[in-house]
Amino acid sequence: MVDYTFARKDVLKRTVIIEGNVINTAPLRIGGGKANFSPSSLARDEVLKDVLGNPVIPGSSWKGVFRSTGERILRSRNVKVCSGVGRDYCLNNKRKADYFQRLIKEEKVEEALKTFWDYTCLNCKLFGTMSVIGSVRFLDSVSSSYTLGVRTMVAISREDGAAARRALLTVEFVEPGSVFPFKLIGYNLPNYAIGYLIKIMKNINDEYVQLGGLKTRGFGFVRFENLSFTSQGDNKIGDEDKPVEITHVKEKDFNNFFEQMKKFVEAFESVSIPYPKE
Ligand SMILES: [Zn+2]
């Protein structure tokens, strides 16, 4: 009998919280939508803000960055993974999407769980797919300590099919050194999945990954600080996992945090992930 706990939403065996601060080391631009962008006028493109005007990195952005960074890590290790973008997701790729929907509709819970377990990758299980929510939730990061800047850029628009038009665009961004809170909550995470998330965070912290827009202009680098980790519940989830006894870690410096979390990273590096099936 396979232990499906990692994929189950009906039982809670473990809750993991990783939280701390994110500081941008380069200008950061997460746009608030370009609906009013007009190529013929001087447009002002603002960053995404909450109702009080504080800049926000939405949880959905974190999820996207973690998923795409993780995809690269998994591919480099020859672990099967989908991009989760458009129609490239495991249940669709395995031709199980319709079958899975039918099982859900007919409330065949056990068979649906088995299908989800067998035919989805680590990213689908962690970050969600189709009608299944992921095992990790990212909270919106709303900054309370920030500076906003603006830069005027030349935007080239070809949307009318005619000759390219050049227009000036005033782009707002968050100045380096601004501070955002960061928090993720994981449900029923195996130790190897925790190690995988930590490895993704190291990639972000080491500036292999950028957040938001204007990446080619060097925007979007961030680092983590004052991170804490807490785990409540089981110290091992699933047959393929190995126990890790660490339940609390708190470190100001990211590299010290990473060092304290090494056992989880080792669990990730040594695990043989039994899914997705062929
Ligand atoms: Zn997948």
GROMACS .gro file of C-alpha atoms and ligand atoms in nm:
model
  279
    1MET     CA    1   0.000   0.000   0.000
    2VAL     CA    2   0.155   0.326  -0.119
    3ASP     CA    3   0.161   0.614   0.129
    4TYR     CA    4  -0.006   0.903  -0.058
    5THR     CA    5   0.010   1.152   0.231
    6PHE     CA    6   0.208   1.411   0.031
    7ALA     CA    7  -0.075   1.427  -0.224
    8ARG     CA    8  -0.362   1.412   0.028
    9LYS     CA    9  -0.567   1.715   0.125
   10ASP     CA   10  -0.802   1.530   0.364
   11VAL     CA   11  -0.541   1.461   0.632
   12LEU     CA   12  -0.286   1.694   0.787
   13LYS     CA   13   0.028   1.514   0.907
   14ARG     CA   14   0.273   1.799   0.887
   15THR     CA   15   0.279   2.178   0.856
   16VAL     CA   16   0.596   2.357   0.752
   17ILE     CA   17   0.647   2.733   0.758
   18ILE     CA   18   0.942   2.916   0.605
   19GLU     CA   19   0.935   3.290   0.660
   20GLY     CA   20   1.162   3.589   0.672
   21ASN     CA   21   1.254   3.890   0.463
   22VAL     CA   22   1.336   3.945   0.099
   23ILE     CA   23   1.554   4.238   0.003
   24ASN     CA   24   1.592   4.336  -0.361
   25THR     CA   25   1.955   4.386  -0.464
   26ALA     CA   26   1.854   4.528  -0.804
   27PRO     CA   27   1.558   4.739  -0.920
   28LEU     CA   28   1.244   4.527  -0.901
   29ARG     CA   29   0.949   4.559  -1.129
   30ILE     CA   30   0.631   4.362  -1.083
   31GLY     CA   31   0.378   4.533  -1.300
   32GLY     CA   32   0.029   4.633  -1.203
   33GLY     CA   33  -0.107   4.563  -1.550
   34LYS     CA   34  -0.061   4.737  -1.881
   35ALA     CA   35  -0.426   4.776  -1.971
   36ASN     CA   36  -0.398   5.150  -2.024
   37PHE     CA   37  -0.071   5.143  -2.211
   38SER     CA   38  -0.103   5.348  -2.523
   39PRO     CA   39   0.190   5.346  -2.765
   40SER     CA   40   0.116   5.698  -2.885
   41SER     CA   41   0.127   5.877  -2.554
   42LEU     CA   42   0.360   5.906  -2.263
   43ALA     CA   43   0.237   5.617  -2.053
   44ARG     CA   44   0.314   5.554  -1.692
   45ASP     CA   45   0.350   5.193  -1.601
   46GLU     CA   46   0.313   5.142  -1.228
   47VAL     CA   47   0.422   4.859  -1.002
   48LEU     CA   48   0.163   4.637  -0.841
   49LYS     CA   49   0.047   4.786  -0.510
   50ASP     CA   50  -0.198   4.708  -0.233
   51VAL     CA   51  -0.485   4.945  -0.144
   52LEU     CA   52  -0.250   5.151   0.074
   53GLY     CA   53  -0.004   5.198  -0.209
   54ASN     CA   54   0.262   4.955  -0.082
   55PRO     CA   55   0.438   4.752  -0.350
   56VAL     CA   56   0.346   4.383  -0.364
   57ILE     CA   57   0.511   4.065  -0.483
   58PRO     CA   58   0.201   3.847  -0.517
   59GLY     CA   59   0.205   3.487  -0.398
   60SER     CA   60   0.134   3.382  -0.756
   61SER     CA   61   0.463   3.542  -0.867
   62TRP     CA   62   0.653   3.350  -0.601
   63LYS     CA   63   0.484   3.030  -0.709
   64GLY     CA   64   0.579   3.093  -1.073
   65VAL     CA   65   0.941   3.169  -0.989
   66PHE     CA   66   0.975   2.869  -0.757
   67ARG     CA   67   0.816   2.640  -1.015
   68SER     CA   68   1.033   2.752  -1.308
   69THR     CA   69   1.352   2.752  -1.099
   70GLY     CA   70   1.266   2.408  -0.965
   71GLU     CA   71   1.198   2.281  -1.315
   72ARG     CA   72   1.554   2.372  -1.413
   73ILE     CA   73   1.696   2.198  -1.106
   74LEU     CA   74   1.494   1.882  -1.173
   75ARG     CA   75   1.581   1.873  -1.543
   76SER     CA   76   1.951   1.907  -1.461
   77ARG     CA   77   1.910   1.595  -1.246
   78ASN     CA   78   1.715   1.409  -1.515
   79VAL     CA   79   1.401   1.403  -1.303
   80LYS     CA   80   1.081   1.409  -1.511
   81VAL     CA   81   0.894   1.738  -1.475
   82CYS     CA   82   0.643   1.945  -1.670
   83SER     CA   83   0.653   2.323  -1.713
   84GLY     CA   84   0.295   2.365  -1.595
   85VAL     CA   85   0.255   2.630  -1.865
   86GLY     CA   86  -0.037   2.613  -2.108
   87ARG     CA   87  -0.109   2.254  -2.204
   88ASP     CA   88   0.225   2.122  -2.085
   89TYR     CA   89   0.118   1.967  -1.757
   90CYS     CA   90   0.161   1.609  -1.647
   91LEU     CA   91  -0.201   1.489  -1.644
   92ASN     CA   92  -0.246   1.624  -1.996
   93ASN     CA   93   0.090   1.491  -2.119
   94LYS     CA   94   0.004   1.146  -1.980
   95ARG     CA   95  -0.344   1.164  -2.138
   96LYS     CA   96  -0.503   1.133  -1.796
   97ALA     CA   97  -0.668   1.477  -1.776
   98ASP     CA   98  -1.018   1.373  -1.888
   99TYR     CA   99  -1.002   1.049  -1.692
  100PHE     CA  100  -0.894   1.239  -1.381
  101GLN     CA  101  -1.177   1.495  -1.421
  102ARG     CA  102  -1.427   1.212  -1.453
  103LEU     CA  103  -1.298   1.045  -1.135
  104ILE     CA  104  -1.337   1.375  -0.949
  105LYS     CA  105  -1.688   1.426  -1.084
  106GLU     CA  106  -1.788   1.071  -0.990
  107GLU     CA  107  -1.627   1.119  -0.647
  108LYS     CA  108  -1.398   0.819  -0.693
  109VAL     CA  109  -1.158   0.965  -0.440
  110GLU     CA  110  -0.917   0.673  -0.399
  111GLU     CA  111  -0.873   0.622  -0.773
  112ALA     CA  112  -0.836   0.999  -0.829
  113LEU     CA  113  -0.567   1.014  -0.560
  114LYS     CA  114  -0.381   0.717  -0.712
  115THR     CA  115  -0.400   0.871  -1.061
  116PHE     CA  116  -0.276   1.206  -0.933
  117TRP     CA  117   0.008   1.036  -0.744
  118ASP     CA  118   0.117   0.817  -1.034
  119TYR     CA  119   0.089   1.065  -1.320
  120THR     CA  120   0.212   1.398  -1.184
  121CYS     CA  121   0.563   1.529  -1.122
  122LEU     CA  122   0.703   1.688  -0.805
  123ASN     CA  123   0.612   2.037  -0.935
  124CYS     CA  124   0.248   1.942  -1.002
  125LYS     CA  125   0.224   1.800  -0.651
  126LEU     CA  126   0.394   2.098  -0.485
  127PHE     CA  127   0.259   2.388  -0.688
  128GLY     CA  128  -0.069   2.244  -0.816
  129THR     CA  129  -0.220   2.154  -1.150
  130MET     CA  130  -0.561   2.154  -1.316
  131SER     CA  131  -0.823   2.133  -1.041
  132VAL     CA  132  -0.577   2.030  -0.771
  133ILE     CA  133  -0.426   2.291  -0.541
  134GLY     CA  134  -0.061   2.251  -0.454
  135SER     CA  135   0.095   2.153  -0.121
  136VAL     CA  136   0.271   2.487  -0.088
  137ARG     CA  137   0.105   2.822  -0.043
  138PHE     CA  138   0.292   3.149  -0.092
  139LEU     CA  139   0.160   3.459   0.081
  140ASP     CA  140   0.161   3.796  -0.090
  141SER     CA  141   0.471   3.994   0.006
  142VAL     CA  142   0.362   4.350   0.086
  143SER     CA  143   0.654   4.584   0.152
  144SER     CA  144   0.641   4.834   0.435
  145SER     CA  145   0.996   4.958   0.386
  146TYR     CA  146   1.063   5.066   0.031
  147THR     CA  147   1.157   5.342  -0.211
  148LEU     CA  148   0.995   5.380  -0.552
  149GLY     CA  149   1.181   5.506  -0.855
  150VAL     CA  150   1.089   5.583  -1.214
  151ARG     CA  151   1.282   5.536  -1.532
  152THR     CA  152   1.188   5.660  -1.876
  153MET     CA  153   1.236   5.401  -2.146
  154VAL     CA  154   1.169   5.374  -2.513
  155ALA     CA  155   0.899   5.122  -2.585
  156ILE     CA  156   0.858   4.981  -2.933
  157SER     CA  157   0.510   4.876  -3.030
  158ARG     CA  158   0.419   4.671  -3.338
  159GLU     CA  159   0.067   4.587  -3.237
  160ASP     CA  160  -0.100   4.768  -3.527
  161GLY     CA  161   0.099   4.566  -3.780
  162ALA     CA  162   0.238   4.879  -3.940
  163ALA     CA  163   0.587   5.015  -3.897
  164ALA     CA  164   0.718   4.997  -3.546
  165ARG     CA  165   0.630   5.295  -3.338
  166ARG     CA  166   0.853   5.427  -3.068
  167ALA     CA  167   0.702   5.574  -2.759
  168LEU     CA  168   0.835   5.693  -2.431
  169LEU     CA  169   0.725   5.490  -2.137
  170THR     CA  170   0.773   5.589  -1.776
  171VAL     CA  171   0.834   5.273  -1.581
  172GLU     CA  172   0.799   5.265  -1.206
  173PHE     CA  173   1.009   5.021  -1.005
  174VAL     CA  174   1.107   4.938  -0.648
  175GLU     CA  175   1.454   5.068  -0.564
  176PRO     CA  176   1.719   4.823  -0.439
  177GLY     CA  177   1.733   4.777  -0.062
  178SER     CA  178   1.357   4.766  -0.016
  179VAL     CA  179   1.230   4.498   0.222
  180PHE     CA  180   0.945   4.254   0.164
  181PRO     CA  181   0.815   3.989   0.401
  182PHE     CA  182   0.831   3.631   0.270
  183LYS     CA  183   0.621   3.340   0.387
  184LEU     CA  184   0.540   2.998   0.253
  185ILE     CA  185   0.330   2.732   0.418
  186GLY     CA  186   0.369   2.367   0.322
  187TYR     CA  187   0.123   2.090   0.395
  188ASN     CA  188   0.230   1.725   0.426
  189LEU     CA  189   0.569   1.798   0.273
  190PRO     CA  190   0.826   1.517   0.261
  191ASN     CA  191   1.177   1.615   0.374
  192TYR     CA  192   1.305   1.591   0.018
  193ALA     CA  193   1.039   1.843  -0.094
  194ILE     CA  194   1.153   2.080   0.182
  195GLY     CA  195   1.513   2.035   0.065
  196TYR     CA  196   1.400   2.105  -0.291
  197LEU     CA  197   1.234   2.434  -0.184
  198ILE     CA  198   1.550   2.532   0.008
  199LYS     CA  199   1.760   2.459  -0.301
  200ILE     CA  200   1.528   2.678  -0.508
  201MET     CA  201   1.567   2.957  -0.251
  202LYS     CA  202   1.945   2.922  -0.274
  203ASN     CA  203   1.925   2.962  -0.652
  204ILE     CA  204   1.719   3.279  -0.606
  205ASN     CA  205   1.950   3.409  -0.332
  206ASP     CA  206   2.261   3.337  -0.541
  207GLU     CA  207   2.116   3.549  -0.825
  208TYR     CA  208   2.061   3.268  -1.074
  209VAL     CA  209   1.700   3.379  -1.093
  210GLN     CA  210   1.524   3.711  -1.140
  211LEU     CA  211   1.178   3.819  -1.033
  212GLY     CA  212   0.939   4.036  -1.232
  213GLY     CA  213   1.004   4.234  -1.548
  214LEU     CA  214   1.297   4.396  -1.729
  215LYS     CA  215   1.525   4.100  -1.660
  216THR     CA  216   1.746   4.182  -1.960
  217ARG     CA  217   1.813   4.521  -1.800
  218GLY     CA  218   1.935   4.348  -1.484
  219PHE     CA  219   1.620   4.395  -1.278
  220GLY     CA  220   1.476   4.149  -1.030
  221PHE     CA  221   1.758   4.010  -0.816
  222VAL     CA  222   1.671   3.948  -0.452
  223ARG     CA  223   1.821   3.788  -0.144
  224PHE     CA  224   1.671   3.633   0.168
  225GLU     CA  225   1.740   3.738   0.525
  226ASN     CA  226   1.622   3.653   0.879
  227LEU     CA  227   1.471   3.323   0.772
  228SER     CA  228   1.303   3.087   1.009
  229PHE     CA  229   1.184   2.734   0.953
  230THR     CA  230   0.932   2.546   1.163
  231SER     CA  231   0.794   2.198   1.117
  232GLN     CA  232   0.503   2.058   1.314
  233GLY     CA  233   0.391   1.699   1.290
  234ASP     CA  234   0.557   1.397   1.131
  235ASN     CA  235   0.932   1.399   1.056
  236LYS     CA  236   0.889   1.187   0.743
  237ILE     CA  237   0.615   1.182   0.477
  238GLY     CA  238   0.576   0.894   0.233
  239ASP     CA  239   0.760   0.568   0.165
  240GLU     CA  240   1.039   0.726  -0.040
  241ASP     CA  241   1.125   0.984   0.231
  242LYS     CA  242   1.388   0.962   0.507
  243PRO     CA  243   1.332   1.108   0.854
  244VAL     CA  244   1.485   1.446   0.944
  245GLU     CA  245   1.460   1.552   1.308
  246ILE     CA  246   1.502   1.928   1.260
  247THR     CA  247   1.190   2.124   1.364
  248HIS     CA  248   1.318   2.479   1.421
  249VAL     CA  249   1.585   2.685   1.246
  250LYS     CA  250   1.634   3.060   1.264
  251GLU     CA  251   1.925   3.242   1.102
  252LYS     CA  252   1.989   3.602   1.003
  253ASP     CA  253   2.225   3.512   0.720
  254PHE     CA  254   2.091   3.300   0.433
  255ASN     CA  255   2.404   3.087   0.397
  256ASN     CA  256   2.390   2.996   0.767
  257PHE     CA  257   2.024   2.908   0.721
  258PHE     CA  258   2.110   2.691   0.421
  259GLU     CA  259   2.381   2.520   0.628
  260GLN     CA  260   2.132   2.443   0.909
  261MET     CA  261   1.889   2.303   0.650
  262LYS     CA  262   2.151   2.078   0.485
  263LYS     CA  263   1.983   1.754   0.601
  264PHE     CA  264   1.672   1.843   0.399
  265VAL     CA  265   1.879   1.925   0.092
  266GLU     CA  266   2.059   1.592   0.132
  267ALA     CA  267   1.721   1.419   0.153
  268PHE     CA  268   1.633   1.579  -0.181
  269GLU     CA  269   1.966   1.490  -0.338
  270SER     CA  270   1.946   1.125  -0.235
  271VAL     CA  271   1.575   1.057  -0.291
  272SER     CA  272   1.452   0.835  -0.569
  273ILE     CA  273   1.124   1.000  -0.672
  274PRO     CA  274   0.880   0.721  -0.768
  275TYR     CA  275   0.656   0.937  -0.991
  276PRO     CA  276   0.546   1.020  -1.256
  277LYS     CA  277   0.493   0.679  -1.411
  278GLU     CA  278   0.551   0.619  -1.780
  279ZN      ZN  279   0.395   1.800  -1.370
   0.00000   0.00000   0.00000
